[in-house]
Short mmCIF file of C-alpha atoms in Angstrom, two decimals:
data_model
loop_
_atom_site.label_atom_id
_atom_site.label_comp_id
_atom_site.label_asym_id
_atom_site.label_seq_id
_atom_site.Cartn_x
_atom_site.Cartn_y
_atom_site.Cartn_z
CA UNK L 1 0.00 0.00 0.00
CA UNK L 2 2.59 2.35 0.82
CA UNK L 3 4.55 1.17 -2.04
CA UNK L 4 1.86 2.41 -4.53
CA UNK L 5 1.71 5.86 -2.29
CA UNK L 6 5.07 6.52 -3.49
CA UNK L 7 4.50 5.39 -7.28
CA UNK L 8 2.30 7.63 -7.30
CA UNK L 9 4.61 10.38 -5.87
CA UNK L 10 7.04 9.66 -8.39
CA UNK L 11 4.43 10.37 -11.38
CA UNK L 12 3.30 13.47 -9.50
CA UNK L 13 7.36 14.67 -9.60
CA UNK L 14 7.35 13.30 -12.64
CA UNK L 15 4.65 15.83 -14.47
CA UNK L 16 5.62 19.20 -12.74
CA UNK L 17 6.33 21.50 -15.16
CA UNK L 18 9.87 22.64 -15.55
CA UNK L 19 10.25 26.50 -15.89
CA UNK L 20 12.78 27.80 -18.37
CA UNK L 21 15.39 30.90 -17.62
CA UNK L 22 13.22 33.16 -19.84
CA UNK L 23 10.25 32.03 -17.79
CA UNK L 24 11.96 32.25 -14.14
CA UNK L 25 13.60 35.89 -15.66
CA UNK L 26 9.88 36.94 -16.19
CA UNK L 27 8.47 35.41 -12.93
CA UNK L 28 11.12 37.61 -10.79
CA UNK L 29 10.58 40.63 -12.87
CA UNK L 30 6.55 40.61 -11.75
CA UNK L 31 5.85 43.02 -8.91
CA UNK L 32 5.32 41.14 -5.56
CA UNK L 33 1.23 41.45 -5.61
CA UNK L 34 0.87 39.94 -8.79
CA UNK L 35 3.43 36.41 -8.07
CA UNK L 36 0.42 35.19 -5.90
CA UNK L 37 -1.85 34.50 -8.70
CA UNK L 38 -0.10 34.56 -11.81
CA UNK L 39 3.05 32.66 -13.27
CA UNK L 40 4.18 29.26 -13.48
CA UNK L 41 4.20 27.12 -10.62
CA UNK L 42 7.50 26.26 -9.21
CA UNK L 43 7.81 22.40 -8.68
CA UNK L 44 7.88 20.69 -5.60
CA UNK L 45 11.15 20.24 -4.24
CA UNK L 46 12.21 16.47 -5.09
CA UNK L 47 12.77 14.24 -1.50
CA UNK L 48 16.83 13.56 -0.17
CA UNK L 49 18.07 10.93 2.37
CA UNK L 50 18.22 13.83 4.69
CA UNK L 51 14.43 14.42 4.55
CA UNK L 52 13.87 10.85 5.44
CA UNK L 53 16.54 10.98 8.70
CA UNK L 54 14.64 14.26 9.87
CA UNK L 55 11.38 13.09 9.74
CA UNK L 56 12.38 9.57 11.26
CA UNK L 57 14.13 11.86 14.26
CA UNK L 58 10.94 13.90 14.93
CA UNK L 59 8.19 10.57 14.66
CA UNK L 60 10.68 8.79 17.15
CA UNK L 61 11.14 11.72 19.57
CA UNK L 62 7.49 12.00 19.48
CA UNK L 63 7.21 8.20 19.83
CA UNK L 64 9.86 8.00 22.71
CA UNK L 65 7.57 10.84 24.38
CA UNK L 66 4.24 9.22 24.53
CA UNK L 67 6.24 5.98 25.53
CA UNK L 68 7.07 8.23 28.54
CA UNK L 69 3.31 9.00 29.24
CA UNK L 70 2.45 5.02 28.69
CA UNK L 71 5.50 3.99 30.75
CA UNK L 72 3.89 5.53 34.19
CA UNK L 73 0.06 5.02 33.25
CA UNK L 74 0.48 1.39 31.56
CA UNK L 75 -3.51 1.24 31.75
CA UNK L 76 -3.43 3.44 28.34
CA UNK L 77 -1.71 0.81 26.50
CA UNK L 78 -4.35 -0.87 25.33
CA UNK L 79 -6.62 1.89 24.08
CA UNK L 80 -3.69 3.32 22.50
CA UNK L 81 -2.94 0.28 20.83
CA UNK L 82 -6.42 0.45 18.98
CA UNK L 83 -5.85 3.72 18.12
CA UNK L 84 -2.53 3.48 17.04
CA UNK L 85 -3.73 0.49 14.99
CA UNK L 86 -6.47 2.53 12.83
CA UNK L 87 -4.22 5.17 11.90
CA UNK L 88 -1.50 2.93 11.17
CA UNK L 89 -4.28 1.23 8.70
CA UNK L 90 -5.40 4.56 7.45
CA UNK L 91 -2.05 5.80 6.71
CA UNK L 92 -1.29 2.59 4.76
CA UNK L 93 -3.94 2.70 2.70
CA UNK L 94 -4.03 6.63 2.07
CA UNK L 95 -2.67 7.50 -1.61
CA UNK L 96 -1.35 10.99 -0.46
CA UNK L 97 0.80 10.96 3.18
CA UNK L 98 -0.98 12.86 6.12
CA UNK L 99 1.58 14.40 7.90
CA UNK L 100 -1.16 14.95 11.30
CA UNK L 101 -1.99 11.38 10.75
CA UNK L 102 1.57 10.15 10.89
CA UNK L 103 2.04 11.98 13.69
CA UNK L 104 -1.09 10.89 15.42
CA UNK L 105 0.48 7.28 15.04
CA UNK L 106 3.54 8.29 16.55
CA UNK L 107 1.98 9.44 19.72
CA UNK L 108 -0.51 6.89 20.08
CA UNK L 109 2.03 4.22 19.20
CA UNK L 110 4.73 5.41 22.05
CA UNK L 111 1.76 5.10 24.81
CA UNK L 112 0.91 1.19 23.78
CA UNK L 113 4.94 1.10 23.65
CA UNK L 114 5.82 2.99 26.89
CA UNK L 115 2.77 0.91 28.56
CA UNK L 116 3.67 -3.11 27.30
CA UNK L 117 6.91 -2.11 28.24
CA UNK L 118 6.72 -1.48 31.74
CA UNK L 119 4.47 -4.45 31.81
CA UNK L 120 7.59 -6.37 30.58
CA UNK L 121 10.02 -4.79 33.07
CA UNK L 122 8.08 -5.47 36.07
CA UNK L 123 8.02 -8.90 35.36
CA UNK L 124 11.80 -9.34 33.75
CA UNK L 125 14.15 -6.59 35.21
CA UNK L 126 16.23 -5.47 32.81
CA UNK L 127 13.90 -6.95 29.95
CA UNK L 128 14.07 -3.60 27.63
CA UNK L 129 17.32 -2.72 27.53
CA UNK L 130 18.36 -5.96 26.08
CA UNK L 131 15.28 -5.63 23.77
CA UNK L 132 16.13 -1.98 22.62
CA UNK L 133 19.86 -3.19 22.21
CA UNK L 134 18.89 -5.92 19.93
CA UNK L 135 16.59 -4.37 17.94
CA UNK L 136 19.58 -1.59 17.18
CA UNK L 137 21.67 -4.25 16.37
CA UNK L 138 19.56 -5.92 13.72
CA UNK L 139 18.83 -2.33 12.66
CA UNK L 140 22.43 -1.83 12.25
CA UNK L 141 23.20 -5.33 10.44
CA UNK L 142 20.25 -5.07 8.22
CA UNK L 143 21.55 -1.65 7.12
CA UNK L 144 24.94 -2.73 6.90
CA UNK L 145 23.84 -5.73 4.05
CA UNK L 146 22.04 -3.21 2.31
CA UNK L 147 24.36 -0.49 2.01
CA UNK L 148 27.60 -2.93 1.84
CA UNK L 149 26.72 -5.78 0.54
CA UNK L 150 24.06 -4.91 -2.22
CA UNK L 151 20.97 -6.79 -0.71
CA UNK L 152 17.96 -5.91 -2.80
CA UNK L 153 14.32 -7.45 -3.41
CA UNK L 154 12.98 -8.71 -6.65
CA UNK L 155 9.31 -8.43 -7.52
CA UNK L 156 8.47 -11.46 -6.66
CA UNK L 157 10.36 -11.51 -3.19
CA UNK L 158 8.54 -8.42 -2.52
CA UNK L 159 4.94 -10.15 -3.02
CA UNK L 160 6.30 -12.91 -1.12
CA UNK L 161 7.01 -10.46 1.77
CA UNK L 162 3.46 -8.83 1.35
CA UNK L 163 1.88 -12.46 1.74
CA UNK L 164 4.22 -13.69 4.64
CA UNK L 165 3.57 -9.89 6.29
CA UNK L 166 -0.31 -10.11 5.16
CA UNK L 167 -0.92 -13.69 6.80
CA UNK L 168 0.78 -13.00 10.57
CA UNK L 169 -0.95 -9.68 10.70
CA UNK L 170 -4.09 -11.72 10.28
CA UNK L 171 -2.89 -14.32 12.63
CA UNK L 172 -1.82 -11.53 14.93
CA UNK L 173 -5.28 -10.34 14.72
CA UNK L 174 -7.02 -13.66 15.76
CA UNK L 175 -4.50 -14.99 18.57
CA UNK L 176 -4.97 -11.68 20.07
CA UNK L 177 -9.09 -12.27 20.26
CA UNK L 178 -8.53 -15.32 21.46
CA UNK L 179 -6.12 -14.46 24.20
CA UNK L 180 -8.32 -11.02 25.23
CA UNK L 181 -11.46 -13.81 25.58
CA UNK L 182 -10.00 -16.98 27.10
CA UNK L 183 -7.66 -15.03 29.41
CA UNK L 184 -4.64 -17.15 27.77
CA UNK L 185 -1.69 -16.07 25.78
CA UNK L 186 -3.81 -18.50 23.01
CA UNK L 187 -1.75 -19.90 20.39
CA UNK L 188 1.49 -18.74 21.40
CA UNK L 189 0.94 -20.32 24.88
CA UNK L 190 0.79 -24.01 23.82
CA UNK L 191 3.12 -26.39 24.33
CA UNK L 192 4.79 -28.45 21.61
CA UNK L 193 7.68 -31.39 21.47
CA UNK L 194 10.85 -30.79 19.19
CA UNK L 195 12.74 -33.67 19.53
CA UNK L 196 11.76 -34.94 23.24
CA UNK L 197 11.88 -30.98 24.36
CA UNK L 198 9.02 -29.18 25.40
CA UNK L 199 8.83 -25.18 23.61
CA UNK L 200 6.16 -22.81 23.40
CA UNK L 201 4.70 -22.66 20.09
CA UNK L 202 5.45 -18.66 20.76
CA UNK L 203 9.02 -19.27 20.82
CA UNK L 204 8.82 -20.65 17.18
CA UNK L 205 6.51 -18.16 16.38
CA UNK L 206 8.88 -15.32 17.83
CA UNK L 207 11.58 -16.72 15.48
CA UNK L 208 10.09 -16.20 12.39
CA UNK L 209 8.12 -12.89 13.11
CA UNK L 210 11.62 -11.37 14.18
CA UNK L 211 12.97 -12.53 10.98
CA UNK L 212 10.34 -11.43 9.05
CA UNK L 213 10.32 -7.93 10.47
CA UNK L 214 14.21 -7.80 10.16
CA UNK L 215 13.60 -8.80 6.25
CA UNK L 216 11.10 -6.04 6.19
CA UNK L 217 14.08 -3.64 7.16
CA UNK L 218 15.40 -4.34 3.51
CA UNK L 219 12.12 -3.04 2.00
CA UNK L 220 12.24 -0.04 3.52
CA UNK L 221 15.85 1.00 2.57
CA UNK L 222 14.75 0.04 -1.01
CA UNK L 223 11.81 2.54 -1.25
CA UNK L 224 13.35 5.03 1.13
CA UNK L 225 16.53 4.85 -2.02
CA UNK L 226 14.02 4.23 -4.67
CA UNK L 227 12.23 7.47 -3.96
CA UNK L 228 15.11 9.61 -3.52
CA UNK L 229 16.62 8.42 -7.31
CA UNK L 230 13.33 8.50 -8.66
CA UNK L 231 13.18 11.84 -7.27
CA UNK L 232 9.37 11.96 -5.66
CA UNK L 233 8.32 15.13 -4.19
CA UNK L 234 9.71 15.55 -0.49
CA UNK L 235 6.06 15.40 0.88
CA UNK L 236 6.64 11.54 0.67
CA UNK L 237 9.13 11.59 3.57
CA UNK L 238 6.74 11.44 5.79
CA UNK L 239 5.44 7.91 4.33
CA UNK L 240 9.42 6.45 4.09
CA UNK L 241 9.66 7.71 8.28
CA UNK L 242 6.64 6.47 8.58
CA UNK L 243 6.95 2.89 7.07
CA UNK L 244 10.25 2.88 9.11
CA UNK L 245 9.21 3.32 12.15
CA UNK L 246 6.24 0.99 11.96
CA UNK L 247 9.34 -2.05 10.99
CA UNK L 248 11.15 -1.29 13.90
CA UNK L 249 8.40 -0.79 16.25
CA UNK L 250 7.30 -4.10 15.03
CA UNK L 251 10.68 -5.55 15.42
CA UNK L 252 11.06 -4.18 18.77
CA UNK L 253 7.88 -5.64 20.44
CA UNK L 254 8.45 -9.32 18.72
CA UNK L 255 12.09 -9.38 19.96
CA UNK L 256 10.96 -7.79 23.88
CA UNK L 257 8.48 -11.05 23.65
CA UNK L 258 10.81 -13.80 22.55
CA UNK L 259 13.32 -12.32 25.06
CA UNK L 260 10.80 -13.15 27.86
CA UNK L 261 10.26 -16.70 26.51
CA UNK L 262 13.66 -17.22 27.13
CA UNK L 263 13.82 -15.30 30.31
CA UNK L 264 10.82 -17.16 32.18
#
């Protein structure tokens, strides 16, 4: 969805007019009253890498704040989650990005955030800071194969990532009914034998949603460089920041919850 957000982005930079020197000449040569209504309009200006790290900075700062808020009133997580979970829906599916809306996710997102997490710490001291730590370092390694060593995504990798992305979302969706009606953890909490050992089925499950979010990583480096060779206007930013964020969010909470399989 966010994918065809920015194609479209890239046809709208795509079919701004170009002024020529004769034409800018004439434009500056108009008295100040009249360059409000007449003349050509000047392009918008095309999106950088730079535009992409400043509006990542100000949706995490904003994201680390509300954590703040959810941190010391944990209650708020889970309204904030459904929030935070229509916007994010909204602003996937939304052809031009919202800049309010993005923001709106940000905030709501850093209460559920702030709140799960000191859920998390009360139970397993120390819990976060190994999650935060980890999820820097996949950050950092995923980045690293993608600027270094070339990784890219074909088409059909990429609708293989939509599917695998499309189908835990959905399960997400489910197990979480279940586990909000049967007071359980539901699928994640049963029990399974791997060769005479006893796992959680969430541990597996942990495994490959980590991977999958750390794959996802890739994606977003590819549109984020996409967009800035393809030149799309710089309004589109706000959808790269935004589609980052969401990844390592993502990324964050899966790795927090396979750390406390491991540390219960």
């Amino acid at each position: 969805m966010m994918n065809r957000a920015l194609n479209q982005g890239v046809q709208a930079g795509r079919n701004e007019p170009v002024m020529s020197d004769q034409e800018l000449n004439n434009l500056f040569d108009q008295p100040a009253a009249q360059n409000r209504n007449t003349g050509p309009q000047v392009a918008d200006r095309a999106m950088t890498y730079d535009d992409v790290m400043m509006k990542t900075g100000v949706l995490f700062t904003i994201l680390l704040a509300g954590a703040v808020v959810g941190w010391f009133v944990p209650f708020l997580a889970l309204p904030a989650m459904l929030i935070a979970l229509v916007l994010g829906l909204v602003n996937a599916f939304k052809k031009e990005p919202s800049k309010a809306l993005i923001i709106g996710y940000a905030v709501f997102e850093g209460v559920f955030l702030g709140g799960i997490s000191a859920m998390f710490e009360a139970q397993f001291s120390g819990i976060v800071v190994q999650a935060v730590l980890a999820t820097l370092c996949v950050f950092g390694v995923m980045l690293a194969l993608f600027k270094f060593k070339g990784v890219r995504y074909g088409s059909k990798m990429k609708k293989f990532m939509m599917i695998a992305i499309g189908g835990y979302a959905i399960f997400s969706l489910i197990n979480f009914g279940i586990a909000m009606f049967t007071g359980t953890g539901g699928a994640r909490s049963v029990e399974i034998n791997i060769m005479g050992f006893e796992m959680p089925l969430g541990v597996i499950i942990g495994i490959v949603a980590t991977v999958l979010a750390a794959m996802t990583l890739i994606m977003d480096f590819q549109m984020i460089e996409q967009g800035v060779k393809q030149r799309i206007p710089e309004k589109y930013s706000w959808m790269c920041a935004f589609s980052l964020m969401v990844t390592l969010v993502w990324l964050y909470i899966e790795i927090l919850r396979l750390i406390s399989y491991f540390r219960n």
